[in-house]
mmCIF file of C-alpha atoms in Angstrom:
data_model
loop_
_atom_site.group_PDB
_atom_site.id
_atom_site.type_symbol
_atom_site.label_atom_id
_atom_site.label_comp_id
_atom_site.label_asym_id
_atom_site.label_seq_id
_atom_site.Cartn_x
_atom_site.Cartn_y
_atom_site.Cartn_z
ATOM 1 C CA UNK A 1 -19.529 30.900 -10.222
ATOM 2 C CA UNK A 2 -19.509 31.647 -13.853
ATOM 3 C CA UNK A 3 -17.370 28.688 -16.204
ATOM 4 C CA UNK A 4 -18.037 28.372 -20.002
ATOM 5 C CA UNK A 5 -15.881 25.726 -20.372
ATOM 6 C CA UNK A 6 -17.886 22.621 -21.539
ATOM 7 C CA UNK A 7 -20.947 24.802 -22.310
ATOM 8 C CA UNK A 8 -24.061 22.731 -22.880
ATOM 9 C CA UNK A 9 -23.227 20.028 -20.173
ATOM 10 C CA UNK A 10 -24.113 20.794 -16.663
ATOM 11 C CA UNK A 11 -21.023 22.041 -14.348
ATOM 12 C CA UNK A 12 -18.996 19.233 -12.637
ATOM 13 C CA UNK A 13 -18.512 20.372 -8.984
ATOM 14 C CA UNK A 14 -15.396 19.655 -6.527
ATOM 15 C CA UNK A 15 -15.076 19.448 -3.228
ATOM 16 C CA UNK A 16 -11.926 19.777 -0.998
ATOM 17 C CA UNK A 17 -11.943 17.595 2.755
ATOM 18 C CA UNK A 18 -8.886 18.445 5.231
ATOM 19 C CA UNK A 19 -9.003 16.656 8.275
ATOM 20 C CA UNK A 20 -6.655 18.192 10.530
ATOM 21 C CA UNK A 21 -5.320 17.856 14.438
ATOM 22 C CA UNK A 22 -4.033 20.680 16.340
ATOM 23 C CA UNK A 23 -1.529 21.851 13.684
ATOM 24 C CA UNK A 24 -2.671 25.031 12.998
ATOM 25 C CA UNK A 25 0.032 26.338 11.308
ATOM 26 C CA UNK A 26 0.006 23.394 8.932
ATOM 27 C CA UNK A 27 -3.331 23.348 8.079
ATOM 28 C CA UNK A 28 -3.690 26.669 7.442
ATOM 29 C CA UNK A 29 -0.632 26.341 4.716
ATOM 30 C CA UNK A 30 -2.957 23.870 2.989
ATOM 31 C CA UNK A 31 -6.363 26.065 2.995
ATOM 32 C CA UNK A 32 -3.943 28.676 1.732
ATOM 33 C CA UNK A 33 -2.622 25.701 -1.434
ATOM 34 C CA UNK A 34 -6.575 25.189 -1.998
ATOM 35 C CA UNK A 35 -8.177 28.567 -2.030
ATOM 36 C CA UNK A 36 -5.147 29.299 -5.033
ATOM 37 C CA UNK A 37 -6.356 26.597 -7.564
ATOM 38 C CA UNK A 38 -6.585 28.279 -11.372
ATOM 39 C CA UNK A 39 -10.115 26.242 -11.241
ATOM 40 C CA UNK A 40 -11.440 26.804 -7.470
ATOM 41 C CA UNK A 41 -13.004 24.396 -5.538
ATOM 42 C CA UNK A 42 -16.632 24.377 -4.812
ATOM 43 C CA UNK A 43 -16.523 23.451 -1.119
ATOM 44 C CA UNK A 44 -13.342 23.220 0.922
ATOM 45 C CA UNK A 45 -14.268 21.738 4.626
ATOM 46 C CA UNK A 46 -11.578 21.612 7.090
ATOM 47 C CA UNK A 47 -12.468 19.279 9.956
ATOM 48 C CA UNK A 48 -10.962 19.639 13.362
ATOM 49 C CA UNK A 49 -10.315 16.689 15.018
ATOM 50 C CA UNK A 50 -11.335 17.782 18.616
ATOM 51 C CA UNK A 51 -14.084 20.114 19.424
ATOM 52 C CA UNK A 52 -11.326 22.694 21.220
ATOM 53 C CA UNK A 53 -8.800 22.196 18.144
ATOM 54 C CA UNK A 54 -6.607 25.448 17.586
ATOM 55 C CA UNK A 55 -7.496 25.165 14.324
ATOM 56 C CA UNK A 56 -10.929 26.300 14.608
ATOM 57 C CA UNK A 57 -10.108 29.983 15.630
ATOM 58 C CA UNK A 58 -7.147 30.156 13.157
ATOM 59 C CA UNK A 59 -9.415 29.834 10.121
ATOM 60 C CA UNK A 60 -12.195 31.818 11.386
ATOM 61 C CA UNK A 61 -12.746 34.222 8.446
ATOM 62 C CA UNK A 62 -11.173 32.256 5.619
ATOM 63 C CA UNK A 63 -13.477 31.359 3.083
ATOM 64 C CA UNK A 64 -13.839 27.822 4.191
ATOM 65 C CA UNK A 65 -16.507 25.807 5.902
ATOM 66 C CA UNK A 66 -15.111 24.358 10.121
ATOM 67 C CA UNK A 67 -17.053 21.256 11.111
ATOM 68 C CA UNK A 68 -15.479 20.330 14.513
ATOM 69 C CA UNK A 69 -15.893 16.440 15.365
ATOM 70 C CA UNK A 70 -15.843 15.145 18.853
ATOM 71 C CA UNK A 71 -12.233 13.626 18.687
ATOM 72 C CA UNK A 72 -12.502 10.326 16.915
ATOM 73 C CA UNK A 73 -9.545 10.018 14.573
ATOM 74 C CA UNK A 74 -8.423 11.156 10.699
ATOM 75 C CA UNK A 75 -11.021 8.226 9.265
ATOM 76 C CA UNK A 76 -14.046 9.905 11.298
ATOM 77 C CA UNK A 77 -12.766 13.208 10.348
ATOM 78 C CA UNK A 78 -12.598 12.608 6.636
ATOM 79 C CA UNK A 79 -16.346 10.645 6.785
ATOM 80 C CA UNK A 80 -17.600 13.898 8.440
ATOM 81 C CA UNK A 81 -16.620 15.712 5.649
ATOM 82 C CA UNK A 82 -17.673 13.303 3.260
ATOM 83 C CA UNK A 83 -21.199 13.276 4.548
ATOM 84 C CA UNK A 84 -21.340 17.136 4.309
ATOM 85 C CA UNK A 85 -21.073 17.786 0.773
ATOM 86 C CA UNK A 86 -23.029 16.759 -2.114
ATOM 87 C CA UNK A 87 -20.421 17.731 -4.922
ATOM 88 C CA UNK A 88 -20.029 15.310 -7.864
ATOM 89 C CA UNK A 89 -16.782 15.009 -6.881
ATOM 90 C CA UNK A 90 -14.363 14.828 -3.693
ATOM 91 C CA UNK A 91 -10.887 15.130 -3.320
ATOM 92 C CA UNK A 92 -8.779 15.278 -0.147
ATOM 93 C CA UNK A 93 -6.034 17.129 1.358
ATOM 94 C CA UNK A 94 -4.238 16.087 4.559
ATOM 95 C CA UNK A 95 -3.090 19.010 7.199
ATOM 96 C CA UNK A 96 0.482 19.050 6.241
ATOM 97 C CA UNK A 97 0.630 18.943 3.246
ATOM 98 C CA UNK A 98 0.139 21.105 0.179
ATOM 99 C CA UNK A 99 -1.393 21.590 -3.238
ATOM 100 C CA UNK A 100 -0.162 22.776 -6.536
ATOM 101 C CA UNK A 101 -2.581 25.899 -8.251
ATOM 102 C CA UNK A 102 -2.992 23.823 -11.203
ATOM 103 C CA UNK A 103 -4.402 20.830 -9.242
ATOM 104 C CA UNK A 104 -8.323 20.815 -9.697
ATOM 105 C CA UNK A 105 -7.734 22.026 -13.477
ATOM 106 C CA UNK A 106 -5.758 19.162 -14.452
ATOM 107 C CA UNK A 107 -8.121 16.500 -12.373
ATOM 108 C CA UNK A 108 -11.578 18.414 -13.422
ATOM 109 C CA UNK A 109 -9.991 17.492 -17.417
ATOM 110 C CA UNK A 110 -9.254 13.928 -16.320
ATOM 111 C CA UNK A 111 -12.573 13.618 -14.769
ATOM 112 C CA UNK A 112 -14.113 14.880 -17.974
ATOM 113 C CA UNK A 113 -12.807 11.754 -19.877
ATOM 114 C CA UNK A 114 -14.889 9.009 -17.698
ATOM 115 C CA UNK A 115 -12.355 8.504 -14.834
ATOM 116 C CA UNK A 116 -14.224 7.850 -11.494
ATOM 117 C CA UNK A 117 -10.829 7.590 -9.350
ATOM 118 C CA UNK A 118 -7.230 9.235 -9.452
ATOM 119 C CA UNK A 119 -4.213 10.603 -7.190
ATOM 120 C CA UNK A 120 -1.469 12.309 -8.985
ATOM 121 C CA UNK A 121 2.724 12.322 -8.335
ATOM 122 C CA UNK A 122 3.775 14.659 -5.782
ATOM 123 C CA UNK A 123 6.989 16.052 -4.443
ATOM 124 C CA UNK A 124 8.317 15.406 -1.519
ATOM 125 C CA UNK A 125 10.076 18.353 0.652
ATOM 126 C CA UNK A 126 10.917 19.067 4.032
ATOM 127 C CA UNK A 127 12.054 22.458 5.803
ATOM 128 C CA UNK A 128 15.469 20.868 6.064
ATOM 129 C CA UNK A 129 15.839 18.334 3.042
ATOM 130 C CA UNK A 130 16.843 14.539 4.348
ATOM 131 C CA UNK A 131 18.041 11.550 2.322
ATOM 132 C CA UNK A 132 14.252 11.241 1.129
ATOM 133 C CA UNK A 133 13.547 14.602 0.244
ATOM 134 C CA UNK A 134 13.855 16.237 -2.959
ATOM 135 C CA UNK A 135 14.395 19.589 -1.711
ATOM 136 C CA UNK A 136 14.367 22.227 1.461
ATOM 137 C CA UNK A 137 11.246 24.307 1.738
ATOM 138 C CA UNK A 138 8.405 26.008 4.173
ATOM 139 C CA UNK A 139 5.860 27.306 2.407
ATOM 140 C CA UNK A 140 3.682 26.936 -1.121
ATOM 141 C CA UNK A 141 5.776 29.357 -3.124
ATOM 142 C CA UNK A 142 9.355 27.916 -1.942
ATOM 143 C CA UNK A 143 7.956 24.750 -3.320
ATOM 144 C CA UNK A 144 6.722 26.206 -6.488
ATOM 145 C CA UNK A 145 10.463 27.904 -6.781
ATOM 146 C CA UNK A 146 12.319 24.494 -5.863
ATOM 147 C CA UNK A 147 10.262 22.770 -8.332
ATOM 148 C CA UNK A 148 11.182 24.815 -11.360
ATOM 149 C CA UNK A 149 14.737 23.291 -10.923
ATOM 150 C CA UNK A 150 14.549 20.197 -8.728
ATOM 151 C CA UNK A 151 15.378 16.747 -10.358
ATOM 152 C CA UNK A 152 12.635 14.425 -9.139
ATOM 153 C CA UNK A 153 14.027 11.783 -7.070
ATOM 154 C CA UNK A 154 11.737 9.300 -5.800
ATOM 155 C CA UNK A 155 10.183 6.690 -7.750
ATOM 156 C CA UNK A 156 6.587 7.004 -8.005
ATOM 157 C CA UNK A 157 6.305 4.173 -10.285
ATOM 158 C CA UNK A 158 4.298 2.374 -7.500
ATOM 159 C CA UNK A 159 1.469 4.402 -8.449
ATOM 160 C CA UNK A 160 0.608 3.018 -11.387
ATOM 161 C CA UNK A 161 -1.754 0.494 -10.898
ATOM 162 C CA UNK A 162 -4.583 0.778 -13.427
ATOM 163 C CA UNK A 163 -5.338 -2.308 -15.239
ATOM 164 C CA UNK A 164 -4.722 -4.526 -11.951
ATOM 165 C CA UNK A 165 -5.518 -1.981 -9.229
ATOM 166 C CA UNK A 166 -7.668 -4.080 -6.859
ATOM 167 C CA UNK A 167 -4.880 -6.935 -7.632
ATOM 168 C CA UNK A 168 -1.856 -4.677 -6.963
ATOM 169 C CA UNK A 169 -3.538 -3.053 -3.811
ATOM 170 C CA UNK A 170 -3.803 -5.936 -2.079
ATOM 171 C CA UNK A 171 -0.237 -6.000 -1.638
ATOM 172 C CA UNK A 172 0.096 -2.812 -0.458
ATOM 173 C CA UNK A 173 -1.008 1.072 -0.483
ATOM 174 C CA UNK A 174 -0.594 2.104 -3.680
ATOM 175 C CA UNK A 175 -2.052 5.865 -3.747
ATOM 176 C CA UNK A 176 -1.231 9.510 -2.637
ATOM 177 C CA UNK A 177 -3.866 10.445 -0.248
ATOM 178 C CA UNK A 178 -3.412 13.934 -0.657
ATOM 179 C CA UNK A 179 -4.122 13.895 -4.194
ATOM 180 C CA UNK A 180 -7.201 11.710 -4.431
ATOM 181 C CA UNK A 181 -10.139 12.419 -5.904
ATOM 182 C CA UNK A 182 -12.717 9.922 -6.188
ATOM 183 C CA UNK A 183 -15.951 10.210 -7.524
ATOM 184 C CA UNK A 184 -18.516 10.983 -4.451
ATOM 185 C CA UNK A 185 -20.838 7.835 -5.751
ATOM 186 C CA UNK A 186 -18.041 5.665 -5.796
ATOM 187 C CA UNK A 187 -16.455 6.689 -2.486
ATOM 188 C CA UNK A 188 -19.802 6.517 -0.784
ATOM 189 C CA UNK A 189 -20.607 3.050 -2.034
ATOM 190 C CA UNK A 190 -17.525 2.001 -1.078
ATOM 191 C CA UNK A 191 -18.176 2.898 2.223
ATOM 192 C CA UNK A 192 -15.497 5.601 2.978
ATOM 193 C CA UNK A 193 -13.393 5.146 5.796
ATOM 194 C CA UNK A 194 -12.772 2.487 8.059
ATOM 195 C CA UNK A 195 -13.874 3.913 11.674
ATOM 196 C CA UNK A 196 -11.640 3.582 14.598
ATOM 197 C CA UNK A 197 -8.204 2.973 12.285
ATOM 198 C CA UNK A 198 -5.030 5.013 13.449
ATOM 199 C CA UNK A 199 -3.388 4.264 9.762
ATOM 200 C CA UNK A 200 -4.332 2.603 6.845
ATOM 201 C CA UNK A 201 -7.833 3.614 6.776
ATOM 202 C CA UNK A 202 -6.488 5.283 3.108
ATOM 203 C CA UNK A 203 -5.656 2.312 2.083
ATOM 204 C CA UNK A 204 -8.954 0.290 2.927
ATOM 205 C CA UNK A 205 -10.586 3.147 1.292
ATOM 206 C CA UNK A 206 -8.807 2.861 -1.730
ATOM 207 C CA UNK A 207 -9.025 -1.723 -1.914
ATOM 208 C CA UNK A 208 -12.312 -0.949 -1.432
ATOM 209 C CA UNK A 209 -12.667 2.029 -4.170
ATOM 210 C CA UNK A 210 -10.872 -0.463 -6.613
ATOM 211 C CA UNK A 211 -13.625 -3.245 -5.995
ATOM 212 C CA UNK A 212 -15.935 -0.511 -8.352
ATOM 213 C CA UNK A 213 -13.578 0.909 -10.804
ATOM 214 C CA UNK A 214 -9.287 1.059 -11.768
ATOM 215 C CA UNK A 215 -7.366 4.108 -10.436
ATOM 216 C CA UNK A 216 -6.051 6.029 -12.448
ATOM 217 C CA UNK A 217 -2.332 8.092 -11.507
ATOM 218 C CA UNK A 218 -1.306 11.398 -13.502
ATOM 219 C CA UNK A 219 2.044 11.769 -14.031
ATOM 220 C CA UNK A 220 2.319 15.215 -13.378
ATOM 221 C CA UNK A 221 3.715 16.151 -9.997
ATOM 222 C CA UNK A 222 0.889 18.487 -8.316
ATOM 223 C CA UNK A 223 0.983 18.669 -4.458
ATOM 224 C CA UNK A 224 3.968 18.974 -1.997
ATOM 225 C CA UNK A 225 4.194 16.227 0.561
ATOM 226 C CA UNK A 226 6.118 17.657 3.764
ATOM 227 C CA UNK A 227 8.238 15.405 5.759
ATOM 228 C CA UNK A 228 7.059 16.022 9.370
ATOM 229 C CA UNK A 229 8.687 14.391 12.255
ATOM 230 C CA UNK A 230 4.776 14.506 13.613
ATOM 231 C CA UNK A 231 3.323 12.118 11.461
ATOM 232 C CA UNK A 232 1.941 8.949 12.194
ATOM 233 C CA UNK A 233 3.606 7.206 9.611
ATOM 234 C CA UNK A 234 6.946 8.413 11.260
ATOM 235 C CA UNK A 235 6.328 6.491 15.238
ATOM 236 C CA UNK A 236 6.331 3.504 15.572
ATOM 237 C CA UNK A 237 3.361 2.637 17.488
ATOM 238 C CA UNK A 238 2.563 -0.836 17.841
ATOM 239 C CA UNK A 239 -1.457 -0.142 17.111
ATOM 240 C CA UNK A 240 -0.283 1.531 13.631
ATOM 241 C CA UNK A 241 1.282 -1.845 12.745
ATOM 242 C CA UNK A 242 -1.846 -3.478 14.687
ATOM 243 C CA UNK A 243 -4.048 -1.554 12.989
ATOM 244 C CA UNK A 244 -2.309 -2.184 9.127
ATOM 245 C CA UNK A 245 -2.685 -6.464 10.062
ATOM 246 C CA UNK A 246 -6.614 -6.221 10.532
ATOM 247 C CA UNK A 247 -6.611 -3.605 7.381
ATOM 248 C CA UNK A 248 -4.982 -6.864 5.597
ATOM 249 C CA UNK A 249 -7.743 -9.338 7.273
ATOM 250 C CA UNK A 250 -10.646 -7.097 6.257
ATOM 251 C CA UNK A 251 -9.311 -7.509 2.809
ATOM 252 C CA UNK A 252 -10.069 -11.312 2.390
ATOM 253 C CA UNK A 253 -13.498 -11.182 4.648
ATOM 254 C CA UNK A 254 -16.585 -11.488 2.438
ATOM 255 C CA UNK A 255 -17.913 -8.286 1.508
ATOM 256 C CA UNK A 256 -20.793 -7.231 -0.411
ATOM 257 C CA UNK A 257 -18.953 -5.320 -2.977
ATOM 258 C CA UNK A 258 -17.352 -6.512 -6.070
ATOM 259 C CA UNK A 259 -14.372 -9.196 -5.701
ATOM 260 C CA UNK A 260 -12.254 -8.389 -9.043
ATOM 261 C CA UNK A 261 -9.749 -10.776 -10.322
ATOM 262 C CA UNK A 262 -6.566 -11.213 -8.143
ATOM 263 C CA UNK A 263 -3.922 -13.766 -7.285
ATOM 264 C CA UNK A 264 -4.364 -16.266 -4.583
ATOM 265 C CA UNK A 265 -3.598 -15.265 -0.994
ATOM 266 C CA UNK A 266 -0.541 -17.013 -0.869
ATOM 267 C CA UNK A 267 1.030 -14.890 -3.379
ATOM 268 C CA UNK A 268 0.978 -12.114 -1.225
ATOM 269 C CA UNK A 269 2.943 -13.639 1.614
ATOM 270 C CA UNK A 270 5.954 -11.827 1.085
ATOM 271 C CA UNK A 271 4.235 -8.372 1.630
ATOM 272 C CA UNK A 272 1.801 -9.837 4.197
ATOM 273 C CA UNK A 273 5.262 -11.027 6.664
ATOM 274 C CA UNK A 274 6.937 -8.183 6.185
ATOM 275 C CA UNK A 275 3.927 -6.043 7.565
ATOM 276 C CA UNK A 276 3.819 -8.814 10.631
ATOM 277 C CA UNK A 277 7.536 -7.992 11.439
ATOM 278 C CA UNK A 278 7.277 -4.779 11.814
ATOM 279 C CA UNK A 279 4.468 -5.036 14.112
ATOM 280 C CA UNK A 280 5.787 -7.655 16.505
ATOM 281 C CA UNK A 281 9.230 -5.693 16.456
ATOM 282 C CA UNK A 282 7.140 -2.065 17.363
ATOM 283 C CA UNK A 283 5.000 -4.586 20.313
ATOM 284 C CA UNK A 284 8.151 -6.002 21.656
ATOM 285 C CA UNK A 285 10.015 -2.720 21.652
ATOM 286 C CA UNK A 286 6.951 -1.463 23.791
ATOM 287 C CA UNK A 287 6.234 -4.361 25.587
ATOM 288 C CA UNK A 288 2.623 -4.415 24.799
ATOM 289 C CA UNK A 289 2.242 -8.930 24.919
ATOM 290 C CA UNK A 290 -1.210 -8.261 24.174
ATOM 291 C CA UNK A 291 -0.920 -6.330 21.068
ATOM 292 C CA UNK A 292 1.804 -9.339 20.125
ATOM 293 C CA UNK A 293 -0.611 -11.862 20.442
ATOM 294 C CA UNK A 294 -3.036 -10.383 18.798
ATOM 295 C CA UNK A 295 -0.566 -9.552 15.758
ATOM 296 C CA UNK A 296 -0.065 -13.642 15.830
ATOM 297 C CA UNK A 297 -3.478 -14.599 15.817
ATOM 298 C CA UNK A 298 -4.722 -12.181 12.657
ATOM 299 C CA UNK A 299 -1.221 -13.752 11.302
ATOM 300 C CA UNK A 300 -2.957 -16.887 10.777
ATOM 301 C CA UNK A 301 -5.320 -15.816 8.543
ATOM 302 C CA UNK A 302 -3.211 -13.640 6.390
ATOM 303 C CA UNK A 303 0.149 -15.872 6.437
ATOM 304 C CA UNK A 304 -1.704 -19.508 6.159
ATOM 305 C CA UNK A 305 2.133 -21.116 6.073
ATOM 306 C CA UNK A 306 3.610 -21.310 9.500
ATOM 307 C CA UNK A 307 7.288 -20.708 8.569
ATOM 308 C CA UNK A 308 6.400 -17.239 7.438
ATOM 309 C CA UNK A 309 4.725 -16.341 10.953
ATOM 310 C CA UNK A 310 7.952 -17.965 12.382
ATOM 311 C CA UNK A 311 10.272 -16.219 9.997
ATOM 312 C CA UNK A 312 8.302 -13.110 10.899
ATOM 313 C CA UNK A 313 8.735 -13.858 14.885
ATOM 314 C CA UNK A 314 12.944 -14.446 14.067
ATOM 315 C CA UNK A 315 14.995 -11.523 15.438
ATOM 316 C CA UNK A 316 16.685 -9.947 12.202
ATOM 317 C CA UNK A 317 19.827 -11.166 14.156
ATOM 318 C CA UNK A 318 18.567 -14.753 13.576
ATOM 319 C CA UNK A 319 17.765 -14.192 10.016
ATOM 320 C CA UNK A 320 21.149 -12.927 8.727
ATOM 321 C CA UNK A 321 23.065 -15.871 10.513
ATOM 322 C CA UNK A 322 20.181 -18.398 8.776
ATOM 323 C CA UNK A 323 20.584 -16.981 5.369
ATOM 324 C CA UNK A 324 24.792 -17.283 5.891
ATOM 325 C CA UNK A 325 24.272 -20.769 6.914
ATOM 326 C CA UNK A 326 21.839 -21.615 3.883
ATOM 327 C CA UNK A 327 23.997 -19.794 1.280
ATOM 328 C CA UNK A 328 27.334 -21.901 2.856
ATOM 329 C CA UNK A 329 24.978 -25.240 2.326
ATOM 330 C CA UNK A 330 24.443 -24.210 -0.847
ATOM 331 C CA UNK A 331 28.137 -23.498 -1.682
#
């Protein structure tokens, strides 16, 4: 594909990744949000999650590449991508969510000033707006309408984490996963995605990708994040909150890649009990006692003080009457 812009250096080339799981309808919105970028994409792979996923016959045509995986989860979807292109860079796109046409153009500039990894602001929208959304829409041009006018609402300031990004990450994810694009060198030697993780293998990927070099956010708001009621994010599983505690472990376990500058553990006990009460409270509500103990032993490593795995453990019940009792005391 012909491009004179930067004539005399050799071509940067993108590629898209959308792992996706039987949501055809979804997914094929965000092909559609891809194959409309002012500066196209060199590669967009879509990969099923499922060898029988609908998906597969609803994009048979489109100018996209299908690479079915035996079912194995969003992490071994997005590493299957990853391994089959060879682009300088890769960004990624997940099923339900959507991309602005001025995407790639505004991160192919970035990338041209030495940036190896970056996620823009987003908007957030849902087919009937809730409290979090910041407006109603179903499809790529109702956002692009809604956005003309809409006030933005949420407070993306969260995002900004360059300067202290491995530091700030260890608190907590701190990146838009459908507007990353990282550097294919960098993502590979960081090692991609954490296999076997029902959430938060984005945000080992990115502790990991901030090991090598600082993100970088753009302030301009391009991709559409739909509020689905489907999402993992939205259950409350006790293996997502599982899952998030040995994300948190695996970030203090020797590693062979870069250890940059960061507070002591300690420091990020506050963040670290929070993430612990929400998984006991999801393995109580289902009962699982062996997901609960498990959640108490990987506490000890993470939460070194006892009274934070026992303030964790305390019904919120318990913690309101406490706090009453303390501020009384202190009266």
């Amino acid at each position: 594909m012909p491009d004179d812009r930067g004539a005399g250096r050799p071509r940067v080339t993108f590629a898209l990744v959308i792992p996706t799981h039987r949501r055809p309808d979804l997914v094929t919105q965000a092909v559609d949000s891809a194959l409309r970028q002012t500066r196209p994409f060199d590669r967009v792979v879509v990969v099923p999650d499922g060898l029988d996923d609908p998906a597969i016959a609803v994009l048979r045509g489109r100018p996209v590449e299908v690479a079915p995986i035996e079912k194995a989860g969003v992490a071994a979807a997005r590493n299957a991508g990853l391994s089959r292109v060879e682009t300088d860079w890769v960004c990624f796109l997940d099923d339900d969510d959507l991309l602005d046409p001025g995407y790639l153009d505004r991160v192919e500039a970035e990338a041209a000033t030495g940036t190896l990894a970056m996620n823009t602001a987003y908007w957030s929208f849902a087919a009937v707006a809730g409290p979090g959304d910041e407006f109603s829409a179903r499809t790529l041009d109702e956002c692009l309408a809604a956005a003309r006018t809409a006030e933005p609402r949420k407070d993306l300031s969260y995002l900004q984490i360059e300067g202290r990004s491995f530091d700030l990450l260890l608190e907590r994810m701190r990146g838009s996963m459908s507007t990353t694009a990282v550097r294919r060198d960098v993502i590979v030697e960081a090692g991609g995605f954490p296999h076997g993780f029902v959430t938060a293998q984005d945000w080992v990927m990115y502790v990991n990708v901030a090991r090598l070099t600082e993100w970088r956010s753009l302030p301009e708001r391009l991709a559409y994040f739909r509020d689905d009621a489907r999402s993992i994010t939205r259950t409350g599983s006790p293996l997502k909150g599982l899952t998030a505690l040995r994300a948190i472990r695996s970030f203090w376990q020797p590693s062979t890649l870069p250890t940059p500058p960061h507070r002591p553990l300690e420091a990020y006990s506050p963040y670290y009990r929070h993430v612990l009460e929400w998984a006991l409270r999801a393995c109580w509500r289902a009962r699982d006692l062996r997901a609960y103990r498990e959640a108490l032993t990987i506490a000890r490593d993470i939460l070194p003080r006892r009274r934070d795995r026992v303030v964790a453990m305390l019904p919120r019940s318990a913690r309101r009457i406490g706090r009453r009792i303390g501020g009384r005391r202190r009266g």
